mmCIF file of C-alpha atoms in Angstrom:
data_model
loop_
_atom_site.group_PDB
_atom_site.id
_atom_site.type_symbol
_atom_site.label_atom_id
_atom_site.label_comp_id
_atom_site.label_asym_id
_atom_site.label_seq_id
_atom_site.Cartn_x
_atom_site.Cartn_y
_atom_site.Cartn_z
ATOM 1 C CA UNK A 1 47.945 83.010 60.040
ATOM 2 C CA UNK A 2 47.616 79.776 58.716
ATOM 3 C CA UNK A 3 49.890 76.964 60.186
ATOM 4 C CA UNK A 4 52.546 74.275 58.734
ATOM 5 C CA UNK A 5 50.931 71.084 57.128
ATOM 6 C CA UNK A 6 53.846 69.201 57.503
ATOM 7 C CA UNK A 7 57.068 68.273 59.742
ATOM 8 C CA UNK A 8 60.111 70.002 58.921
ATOM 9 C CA UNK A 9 63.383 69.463 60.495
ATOM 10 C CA UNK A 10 64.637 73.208 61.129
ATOM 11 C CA UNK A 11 66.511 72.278 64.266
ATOM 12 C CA UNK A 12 68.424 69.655 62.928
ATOM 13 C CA UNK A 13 68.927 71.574 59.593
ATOM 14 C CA UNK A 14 70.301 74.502 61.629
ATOM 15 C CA UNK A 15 72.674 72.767 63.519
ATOM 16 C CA UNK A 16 74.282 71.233 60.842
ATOM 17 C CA UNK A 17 74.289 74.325 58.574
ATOM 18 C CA UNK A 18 75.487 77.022 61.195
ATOM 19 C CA UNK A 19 79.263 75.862 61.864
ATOM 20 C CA UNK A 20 79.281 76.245 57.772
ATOM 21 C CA UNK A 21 77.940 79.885 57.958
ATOM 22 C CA UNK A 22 77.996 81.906 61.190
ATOM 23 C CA UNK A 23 74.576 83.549 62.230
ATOM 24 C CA UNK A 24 72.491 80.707 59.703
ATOM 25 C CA UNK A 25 68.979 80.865 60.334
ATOM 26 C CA UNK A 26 65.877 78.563 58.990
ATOM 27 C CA UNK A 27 62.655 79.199 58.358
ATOM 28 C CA UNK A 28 59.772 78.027 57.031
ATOM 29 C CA UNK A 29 56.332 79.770 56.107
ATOM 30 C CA UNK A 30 53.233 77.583 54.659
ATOM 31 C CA UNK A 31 52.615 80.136 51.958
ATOM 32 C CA UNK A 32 55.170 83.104 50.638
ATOM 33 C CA UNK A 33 54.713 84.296 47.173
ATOM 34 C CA UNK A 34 57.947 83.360 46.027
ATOM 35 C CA UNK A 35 61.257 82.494 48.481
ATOM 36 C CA UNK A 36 63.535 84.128 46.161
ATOM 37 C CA UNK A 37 61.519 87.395 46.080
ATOM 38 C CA UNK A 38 61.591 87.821 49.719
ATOM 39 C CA UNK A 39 64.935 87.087 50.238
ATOM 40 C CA UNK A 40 66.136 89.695 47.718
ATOM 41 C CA UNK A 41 63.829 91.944 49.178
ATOM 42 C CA UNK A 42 64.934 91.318 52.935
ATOM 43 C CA UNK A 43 68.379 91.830 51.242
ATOM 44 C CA UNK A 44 67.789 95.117 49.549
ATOM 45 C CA UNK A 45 66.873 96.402 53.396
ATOM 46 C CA UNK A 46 69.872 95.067 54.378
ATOM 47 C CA UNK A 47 69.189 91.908 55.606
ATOM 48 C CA UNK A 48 72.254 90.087 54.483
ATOM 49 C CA UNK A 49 72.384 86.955 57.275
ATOM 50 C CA UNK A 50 72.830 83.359 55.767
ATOM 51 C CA UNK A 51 69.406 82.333 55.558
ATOM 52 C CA UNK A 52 67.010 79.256 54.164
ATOM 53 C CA UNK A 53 63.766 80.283 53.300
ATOM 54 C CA UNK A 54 61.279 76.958 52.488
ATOM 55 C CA UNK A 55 57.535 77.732 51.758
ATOM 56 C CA UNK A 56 55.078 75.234 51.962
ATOM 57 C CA UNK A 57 53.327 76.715 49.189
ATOM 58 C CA UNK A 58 54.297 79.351 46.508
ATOM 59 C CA UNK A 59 51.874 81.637 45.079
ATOM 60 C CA UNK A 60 53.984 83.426 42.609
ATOM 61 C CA UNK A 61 56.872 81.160 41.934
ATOM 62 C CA UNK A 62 59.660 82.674 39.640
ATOM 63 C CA UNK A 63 61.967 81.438 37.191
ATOM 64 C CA UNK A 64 64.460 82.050 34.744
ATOM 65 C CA UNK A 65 63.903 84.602 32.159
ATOM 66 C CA UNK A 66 60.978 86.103 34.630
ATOM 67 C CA UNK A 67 58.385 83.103 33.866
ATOM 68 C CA UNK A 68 55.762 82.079 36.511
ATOM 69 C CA UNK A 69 54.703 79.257 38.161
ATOM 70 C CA UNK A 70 51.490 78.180 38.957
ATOM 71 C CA UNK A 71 51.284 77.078 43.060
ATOM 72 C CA UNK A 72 51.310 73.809 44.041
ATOM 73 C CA UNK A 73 49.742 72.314 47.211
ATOM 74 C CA UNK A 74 51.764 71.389 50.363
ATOM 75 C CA UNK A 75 54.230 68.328 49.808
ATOM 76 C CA UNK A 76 53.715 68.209 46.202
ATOM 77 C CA UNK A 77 56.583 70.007 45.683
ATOM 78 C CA UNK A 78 59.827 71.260 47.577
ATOM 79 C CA UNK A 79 60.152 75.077 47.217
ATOM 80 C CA UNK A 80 63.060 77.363 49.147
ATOM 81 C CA UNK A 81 65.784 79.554 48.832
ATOM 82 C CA UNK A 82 68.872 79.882 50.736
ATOM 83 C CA UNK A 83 70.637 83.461 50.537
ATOM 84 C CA UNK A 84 73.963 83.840 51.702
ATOM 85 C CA UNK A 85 76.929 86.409 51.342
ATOM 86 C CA UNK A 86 79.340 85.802 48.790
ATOM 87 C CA UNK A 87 82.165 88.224 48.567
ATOM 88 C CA UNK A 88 83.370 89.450 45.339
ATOM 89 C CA UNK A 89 84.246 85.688 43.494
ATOM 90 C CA UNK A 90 83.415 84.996 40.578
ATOM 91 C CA UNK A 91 79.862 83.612 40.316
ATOM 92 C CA UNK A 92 80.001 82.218 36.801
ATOM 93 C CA UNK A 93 78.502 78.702 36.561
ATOM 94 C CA UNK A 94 76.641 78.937 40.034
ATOM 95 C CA UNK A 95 73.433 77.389 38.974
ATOM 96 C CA UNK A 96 75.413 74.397 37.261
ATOM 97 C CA UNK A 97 76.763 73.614 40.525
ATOM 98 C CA UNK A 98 73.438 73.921 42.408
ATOM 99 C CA UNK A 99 72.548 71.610 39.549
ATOM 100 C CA UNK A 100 75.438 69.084 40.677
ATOM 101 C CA UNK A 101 74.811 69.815 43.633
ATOM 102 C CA UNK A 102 71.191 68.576 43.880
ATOM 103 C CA UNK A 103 71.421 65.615 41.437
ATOM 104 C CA UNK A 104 73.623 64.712 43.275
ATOM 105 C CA UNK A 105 71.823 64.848 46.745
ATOM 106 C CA UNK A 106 68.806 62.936 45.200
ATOM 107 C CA UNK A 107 70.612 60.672 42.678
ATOM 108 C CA UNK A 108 73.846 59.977 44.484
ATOM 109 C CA UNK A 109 74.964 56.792 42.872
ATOM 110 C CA UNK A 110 73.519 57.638 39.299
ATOM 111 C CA UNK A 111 71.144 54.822 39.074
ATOM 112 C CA UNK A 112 68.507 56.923 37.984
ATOM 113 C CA UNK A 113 70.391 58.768 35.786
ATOM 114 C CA UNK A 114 69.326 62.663 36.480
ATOM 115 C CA UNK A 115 70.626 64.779 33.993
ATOM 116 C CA UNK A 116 71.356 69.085 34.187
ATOM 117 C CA UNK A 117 70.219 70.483 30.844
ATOM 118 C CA UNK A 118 72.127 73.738 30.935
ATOM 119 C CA UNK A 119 71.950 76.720 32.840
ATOM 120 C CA UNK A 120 69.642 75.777 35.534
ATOM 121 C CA UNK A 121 67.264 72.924 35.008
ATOM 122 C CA UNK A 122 67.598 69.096 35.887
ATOM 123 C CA UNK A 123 66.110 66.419 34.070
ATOM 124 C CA UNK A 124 65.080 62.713 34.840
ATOM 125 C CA UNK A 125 63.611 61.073 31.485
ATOM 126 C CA UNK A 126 63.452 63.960 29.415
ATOM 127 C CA UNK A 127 61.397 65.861 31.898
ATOM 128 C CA UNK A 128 62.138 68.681 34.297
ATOM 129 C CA UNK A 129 62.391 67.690 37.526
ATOM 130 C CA UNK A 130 64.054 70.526 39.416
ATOM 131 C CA UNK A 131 64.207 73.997 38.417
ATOM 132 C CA UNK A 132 66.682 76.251 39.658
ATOM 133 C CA UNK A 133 67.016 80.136 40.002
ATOM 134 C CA UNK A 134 69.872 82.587 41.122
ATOM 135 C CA UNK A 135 69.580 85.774 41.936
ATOM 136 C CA UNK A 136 72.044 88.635 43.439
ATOM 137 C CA UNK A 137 71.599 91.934 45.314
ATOM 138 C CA UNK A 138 74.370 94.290 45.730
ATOM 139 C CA UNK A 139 74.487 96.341 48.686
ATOM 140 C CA UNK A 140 76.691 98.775 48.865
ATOM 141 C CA UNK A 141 80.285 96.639 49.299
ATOM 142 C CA UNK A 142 78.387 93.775 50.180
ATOM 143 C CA UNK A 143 76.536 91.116 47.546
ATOM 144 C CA UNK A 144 74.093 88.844 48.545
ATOM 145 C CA UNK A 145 73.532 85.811 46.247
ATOM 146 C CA UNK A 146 69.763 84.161 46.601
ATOM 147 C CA UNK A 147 69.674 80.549 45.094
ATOM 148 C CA UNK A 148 66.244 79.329 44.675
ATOM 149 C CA UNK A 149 65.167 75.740 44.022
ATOM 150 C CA UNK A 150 62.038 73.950 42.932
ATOM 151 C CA UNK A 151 61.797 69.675 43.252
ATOM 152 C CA UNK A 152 58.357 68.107 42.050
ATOM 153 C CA UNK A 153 58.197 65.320 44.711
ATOM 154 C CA UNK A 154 55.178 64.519 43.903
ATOM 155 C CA UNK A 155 52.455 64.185 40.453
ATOM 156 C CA UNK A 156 50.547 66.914 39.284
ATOM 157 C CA UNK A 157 46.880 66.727 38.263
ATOM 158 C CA UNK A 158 45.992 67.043 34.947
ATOM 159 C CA UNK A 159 47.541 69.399 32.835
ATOM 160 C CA UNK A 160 46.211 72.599 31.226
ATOM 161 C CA UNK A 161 45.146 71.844 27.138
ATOM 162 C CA UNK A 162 47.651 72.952 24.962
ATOM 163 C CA UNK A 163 47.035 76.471 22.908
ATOM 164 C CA UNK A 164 45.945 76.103 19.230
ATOM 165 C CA UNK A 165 48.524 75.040 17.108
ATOM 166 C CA UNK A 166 51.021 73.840 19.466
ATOM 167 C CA UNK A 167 51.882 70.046 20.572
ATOM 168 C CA UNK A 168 50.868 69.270 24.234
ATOM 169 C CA UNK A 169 53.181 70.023 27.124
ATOM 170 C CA UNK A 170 55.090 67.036 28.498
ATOM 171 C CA UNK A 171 54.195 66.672 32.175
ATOM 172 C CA UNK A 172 56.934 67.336 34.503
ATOM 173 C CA UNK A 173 58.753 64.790 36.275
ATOM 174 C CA UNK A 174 58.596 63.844 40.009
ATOM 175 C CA UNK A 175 60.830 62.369 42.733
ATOM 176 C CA UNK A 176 58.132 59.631 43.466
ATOM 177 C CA UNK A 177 58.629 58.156 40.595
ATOM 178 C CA UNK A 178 61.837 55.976 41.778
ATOM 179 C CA UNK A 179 61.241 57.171 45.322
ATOM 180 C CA UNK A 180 57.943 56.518 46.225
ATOM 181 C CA UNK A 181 58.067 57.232 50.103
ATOM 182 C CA UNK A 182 59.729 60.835 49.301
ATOM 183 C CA UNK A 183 58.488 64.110 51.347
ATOM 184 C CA UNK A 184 59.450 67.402 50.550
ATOM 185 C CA UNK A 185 60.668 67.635 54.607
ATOM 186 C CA UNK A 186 62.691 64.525 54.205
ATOM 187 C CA UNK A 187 63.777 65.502 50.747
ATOM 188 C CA UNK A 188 65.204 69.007 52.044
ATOM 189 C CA UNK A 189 67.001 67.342 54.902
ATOM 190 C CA UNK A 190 69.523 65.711 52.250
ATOM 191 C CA UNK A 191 69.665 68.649 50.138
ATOM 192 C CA UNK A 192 69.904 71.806 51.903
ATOM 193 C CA UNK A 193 72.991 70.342 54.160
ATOM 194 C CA UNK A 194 75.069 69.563 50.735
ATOM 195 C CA UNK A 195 73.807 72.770 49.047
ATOM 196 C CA UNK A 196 75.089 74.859 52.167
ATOM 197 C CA UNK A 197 79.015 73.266 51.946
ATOM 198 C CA UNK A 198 78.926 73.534 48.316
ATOM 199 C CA UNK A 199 77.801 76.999 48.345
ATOM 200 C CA UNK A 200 81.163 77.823 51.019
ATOM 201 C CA UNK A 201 82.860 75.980 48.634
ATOM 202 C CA UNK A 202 82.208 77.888 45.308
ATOM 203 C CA UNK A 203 82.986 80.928 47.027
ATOM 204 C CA UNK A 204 86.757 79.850 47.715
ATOM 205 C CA UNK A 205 87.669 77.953 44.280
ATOM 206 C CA UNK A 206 84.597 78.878 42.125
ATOM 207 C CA UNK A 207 82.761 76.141 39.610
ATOM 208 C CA UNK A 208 86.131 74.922 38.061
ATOM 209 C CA UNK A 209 85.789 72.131 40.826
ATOM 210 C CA UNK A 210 82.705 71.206 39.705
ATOM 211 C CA UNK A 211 83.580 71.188 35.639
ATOM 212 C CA UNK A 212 83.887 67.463 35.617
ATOM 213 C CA UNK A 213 80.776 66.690 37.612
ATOM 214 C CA UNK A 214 78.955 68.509 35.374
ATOM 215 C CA UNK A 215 80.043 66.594 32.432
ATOM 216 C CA UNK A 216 78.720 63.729 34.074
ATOM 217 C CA UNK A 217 75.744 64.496 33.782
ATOM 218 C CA UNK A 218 75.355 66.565 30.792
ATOM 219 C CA UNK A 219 71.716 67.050 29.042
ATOM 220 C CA UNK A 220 72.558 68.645 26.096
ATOM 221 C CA UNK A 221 76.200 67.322 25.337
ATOM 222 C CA UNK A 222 76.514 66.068 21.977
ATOM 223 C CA UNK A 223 73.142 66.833 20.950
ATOM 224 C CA UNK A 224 71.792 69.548 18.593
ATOM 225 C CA UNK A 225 70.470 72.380 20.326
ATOM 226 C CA UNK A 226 68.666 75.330 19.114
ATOM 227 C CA UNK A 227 69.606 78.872 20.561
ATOM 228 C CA UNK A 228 66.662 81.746 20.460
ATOM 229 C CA UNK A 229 69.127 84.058 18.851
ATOM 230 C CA UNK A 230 68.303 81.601 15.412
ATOM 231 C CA UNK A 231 71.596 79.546 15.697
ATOM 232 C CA UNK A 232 71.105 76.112 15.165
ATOM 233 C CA UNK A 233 74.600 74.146 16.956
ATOM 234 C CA UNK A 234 76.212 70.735 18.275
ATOM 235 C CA UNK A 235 76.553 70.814 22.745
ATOM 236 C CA UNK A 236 79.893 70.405 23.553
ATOM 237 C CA UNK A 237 80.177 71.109 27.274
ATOM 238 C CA UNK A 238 80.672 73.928 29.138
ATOM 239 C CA UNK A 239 84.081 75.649 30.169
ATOM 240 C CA UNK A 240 85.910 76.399 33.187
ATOM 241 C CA UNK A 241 83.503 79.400 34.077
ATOM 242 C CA UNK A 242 80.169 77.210 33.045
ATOM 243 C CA UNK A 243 79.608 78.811 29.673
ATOM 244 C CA UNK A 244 77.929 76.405 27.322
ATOM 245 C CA UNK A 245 80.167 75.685 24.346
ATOM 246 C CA UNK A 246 78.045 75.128 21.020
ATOM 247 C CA UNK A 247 80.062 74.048 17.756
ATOM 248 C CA UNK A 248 78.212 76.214 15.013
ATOM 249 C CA UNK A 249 78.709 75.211 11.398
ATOM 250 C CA UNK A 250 77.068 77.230 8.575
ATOM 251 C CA UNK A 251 77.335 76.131 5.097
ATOM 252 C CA UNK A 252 80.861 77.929 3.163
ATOM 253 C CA UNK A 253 81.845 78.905 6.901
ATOM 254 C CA UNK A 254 84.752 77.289 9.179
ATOM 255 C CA UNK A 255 82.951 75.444 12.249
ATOM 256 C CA UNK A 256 83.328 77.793 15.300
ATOM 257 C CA UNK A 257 82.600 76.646 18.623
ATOM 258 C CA UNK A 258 81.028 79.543 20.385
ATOM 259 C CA UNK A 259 80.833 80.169 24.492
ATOM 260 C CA UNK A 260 77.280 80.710 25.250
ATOM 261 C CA UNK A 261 76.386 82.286 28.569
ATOM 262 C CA UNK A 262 73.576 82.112 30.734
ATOM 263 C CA UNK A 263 72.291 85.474 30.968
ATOM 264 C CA UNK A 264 72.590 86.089 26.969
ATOM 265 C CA UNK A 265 70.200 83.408 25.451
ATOM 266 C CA UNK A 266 68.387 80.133 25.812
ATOM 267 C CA UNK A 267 69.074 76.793 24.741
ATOM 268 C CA UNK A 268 66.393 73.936 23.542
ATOM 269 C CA UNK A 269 67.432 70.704 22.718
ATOM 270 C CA UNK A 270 66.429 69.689 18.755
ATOM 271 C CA UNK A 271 64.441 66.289 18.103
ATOM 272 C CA UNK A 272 65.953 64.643 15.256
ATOM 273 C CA UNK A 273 62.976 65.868 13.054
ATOM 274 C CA UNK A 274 64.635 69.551 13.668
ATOM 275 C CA UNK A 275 61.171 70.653 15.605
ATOM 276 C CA UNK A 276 61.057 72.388 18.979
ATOM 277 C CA UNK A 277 60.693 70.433 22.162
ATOM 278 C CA UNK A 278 57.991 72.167 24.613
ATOM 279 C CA UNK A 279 58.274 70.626 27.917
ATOM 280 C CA UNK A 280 56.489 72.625 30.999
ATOM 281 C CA UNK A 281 59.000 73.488 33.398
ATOM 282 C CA UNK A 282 58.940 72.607 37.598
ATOM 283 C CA UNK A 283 58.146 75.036 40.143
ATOM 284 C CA UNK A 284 60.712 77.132 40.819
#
């Protein structure tokens, strides 16, 4: 088996996690497929202890809406999942407040002005930086909620050409790009910690807490945005459960502002031209 390439501080990590959630365990592998997909799968066994999962290297990264990612090598990017029990609360707006959660971690005093384009993805500069996926496996009485996160720390080579017809993909963004010293190790050490709390504090009061944080740093707010059902729509926020409220107006109809939610659709901002912004998304 092949061994770590880099220093990772489990010990520490643990010992400030544990107190949070009883029985916590980390580990980290230097190549997994995908952290989310063994975690729900250790979870379908019934493997239900707070856990973070951190791969050195993904082979078959996953992320919303079942799209793939291709690997990365070690310390170009942070990849890991941390799985933990969450009762019966509601879970509506989790991955915005992994989202606050994490912008938050790397962008604490908003100087570099990170932004969470709704459900699950945060930008800096109109690229994708982080990439975010939740997951949840009921088992019997008890649910287990996976949260999976991807942070480019680092460049990526050259990107593929684009197909035939369409624009080229904007490259993603990177956390060395106003942090030029950052490591993935060093990078989880500030986010896995915050993620942990706020994860114990969703499950007592949910993502109303978070509402305003979110609007802080809203992608989409105010902006046209184009939803694959064919609705065409002005960003308004989200609502006390994290559903994305679009103001629709259609010509001889009453504007309507609609509650969008994340499992129903997906949302791309619109360029003032009224094309389709392709941007190729962060490991996940």
């Amino acid at each position: 088996m092949s061994s770590l390439s880099l220093q990772w501080p489990s010990e520490t990590l643990w010992s400030q996690i544990e107190p949070l959630w009883p029985g916590f365990s980390v580990e980290v592998q230097p190549e997994l497929t995908s952290t989310n997909t063994v975690l729900m799968e250790r979870a379908r066994e019934g493997h239900l202890q707070p856990t973070l999962l951190v791969a050195e290297r993904q082979t078959a990264g996953r992320g919303r809406l079942g799209r793939h990612w291709a690997p990365s090598t070690p310390g170009q990017a942070l990849t890991f999942s941390m799985g933990v029990p969450l009762g019966s609360g509601d879970l509506s707006g989790l991955s915005l407040m992994v989202g606050c959660c994490v912008a938050a971690s790397l962008d604490p005093q908003h100087r570099q002005e990170l932004r969470i384009k709704w459900p699950n993805d945060l930008w800096y500069h109109q690229r994708k930086l982080v990439g975010i996926l939740v997951e949840v496996c009921l088992v019997g009485q008890e649910r287990y909620v996976v949260v999976g996160v991807g942070i480019n720390i680092a460049a990526v080579g050259a990107l593929p050409p684009p197909e035939p017809g369409r624009p080229a993909p904007q490259p993603p963004a990177c956390v060395q790009e106003w942090e030029p010293d950052a490591t993935a190790p060093g990078i989880l050490a500030r986010v896995a910690p915050a993620l942990a709390q706020a994860l114990a504090q969703f499950a007592r009061a949910g993502f109303a807490p978070w509402q305003a944080r979110f609007a802080a740093r809203d992608a989409l707010a105010g902006q046209a945005v184009w939803l694959s059902d064919g609705s065409v729509g002005t960003a308004c926020g989200v609502s006390e459960r994290g559903g994305l409220r679009v103001r629709i107006e259609q010509p001889g109809v009453a504007p309507a502002v609609r509650e969008v939610l994340s499992d129903e659709i997906s949302v791309r901002p619109l360029p003032p031209s009224g094309g389709r912004i392709l941007s190729t998304d962060a490991s996940a």
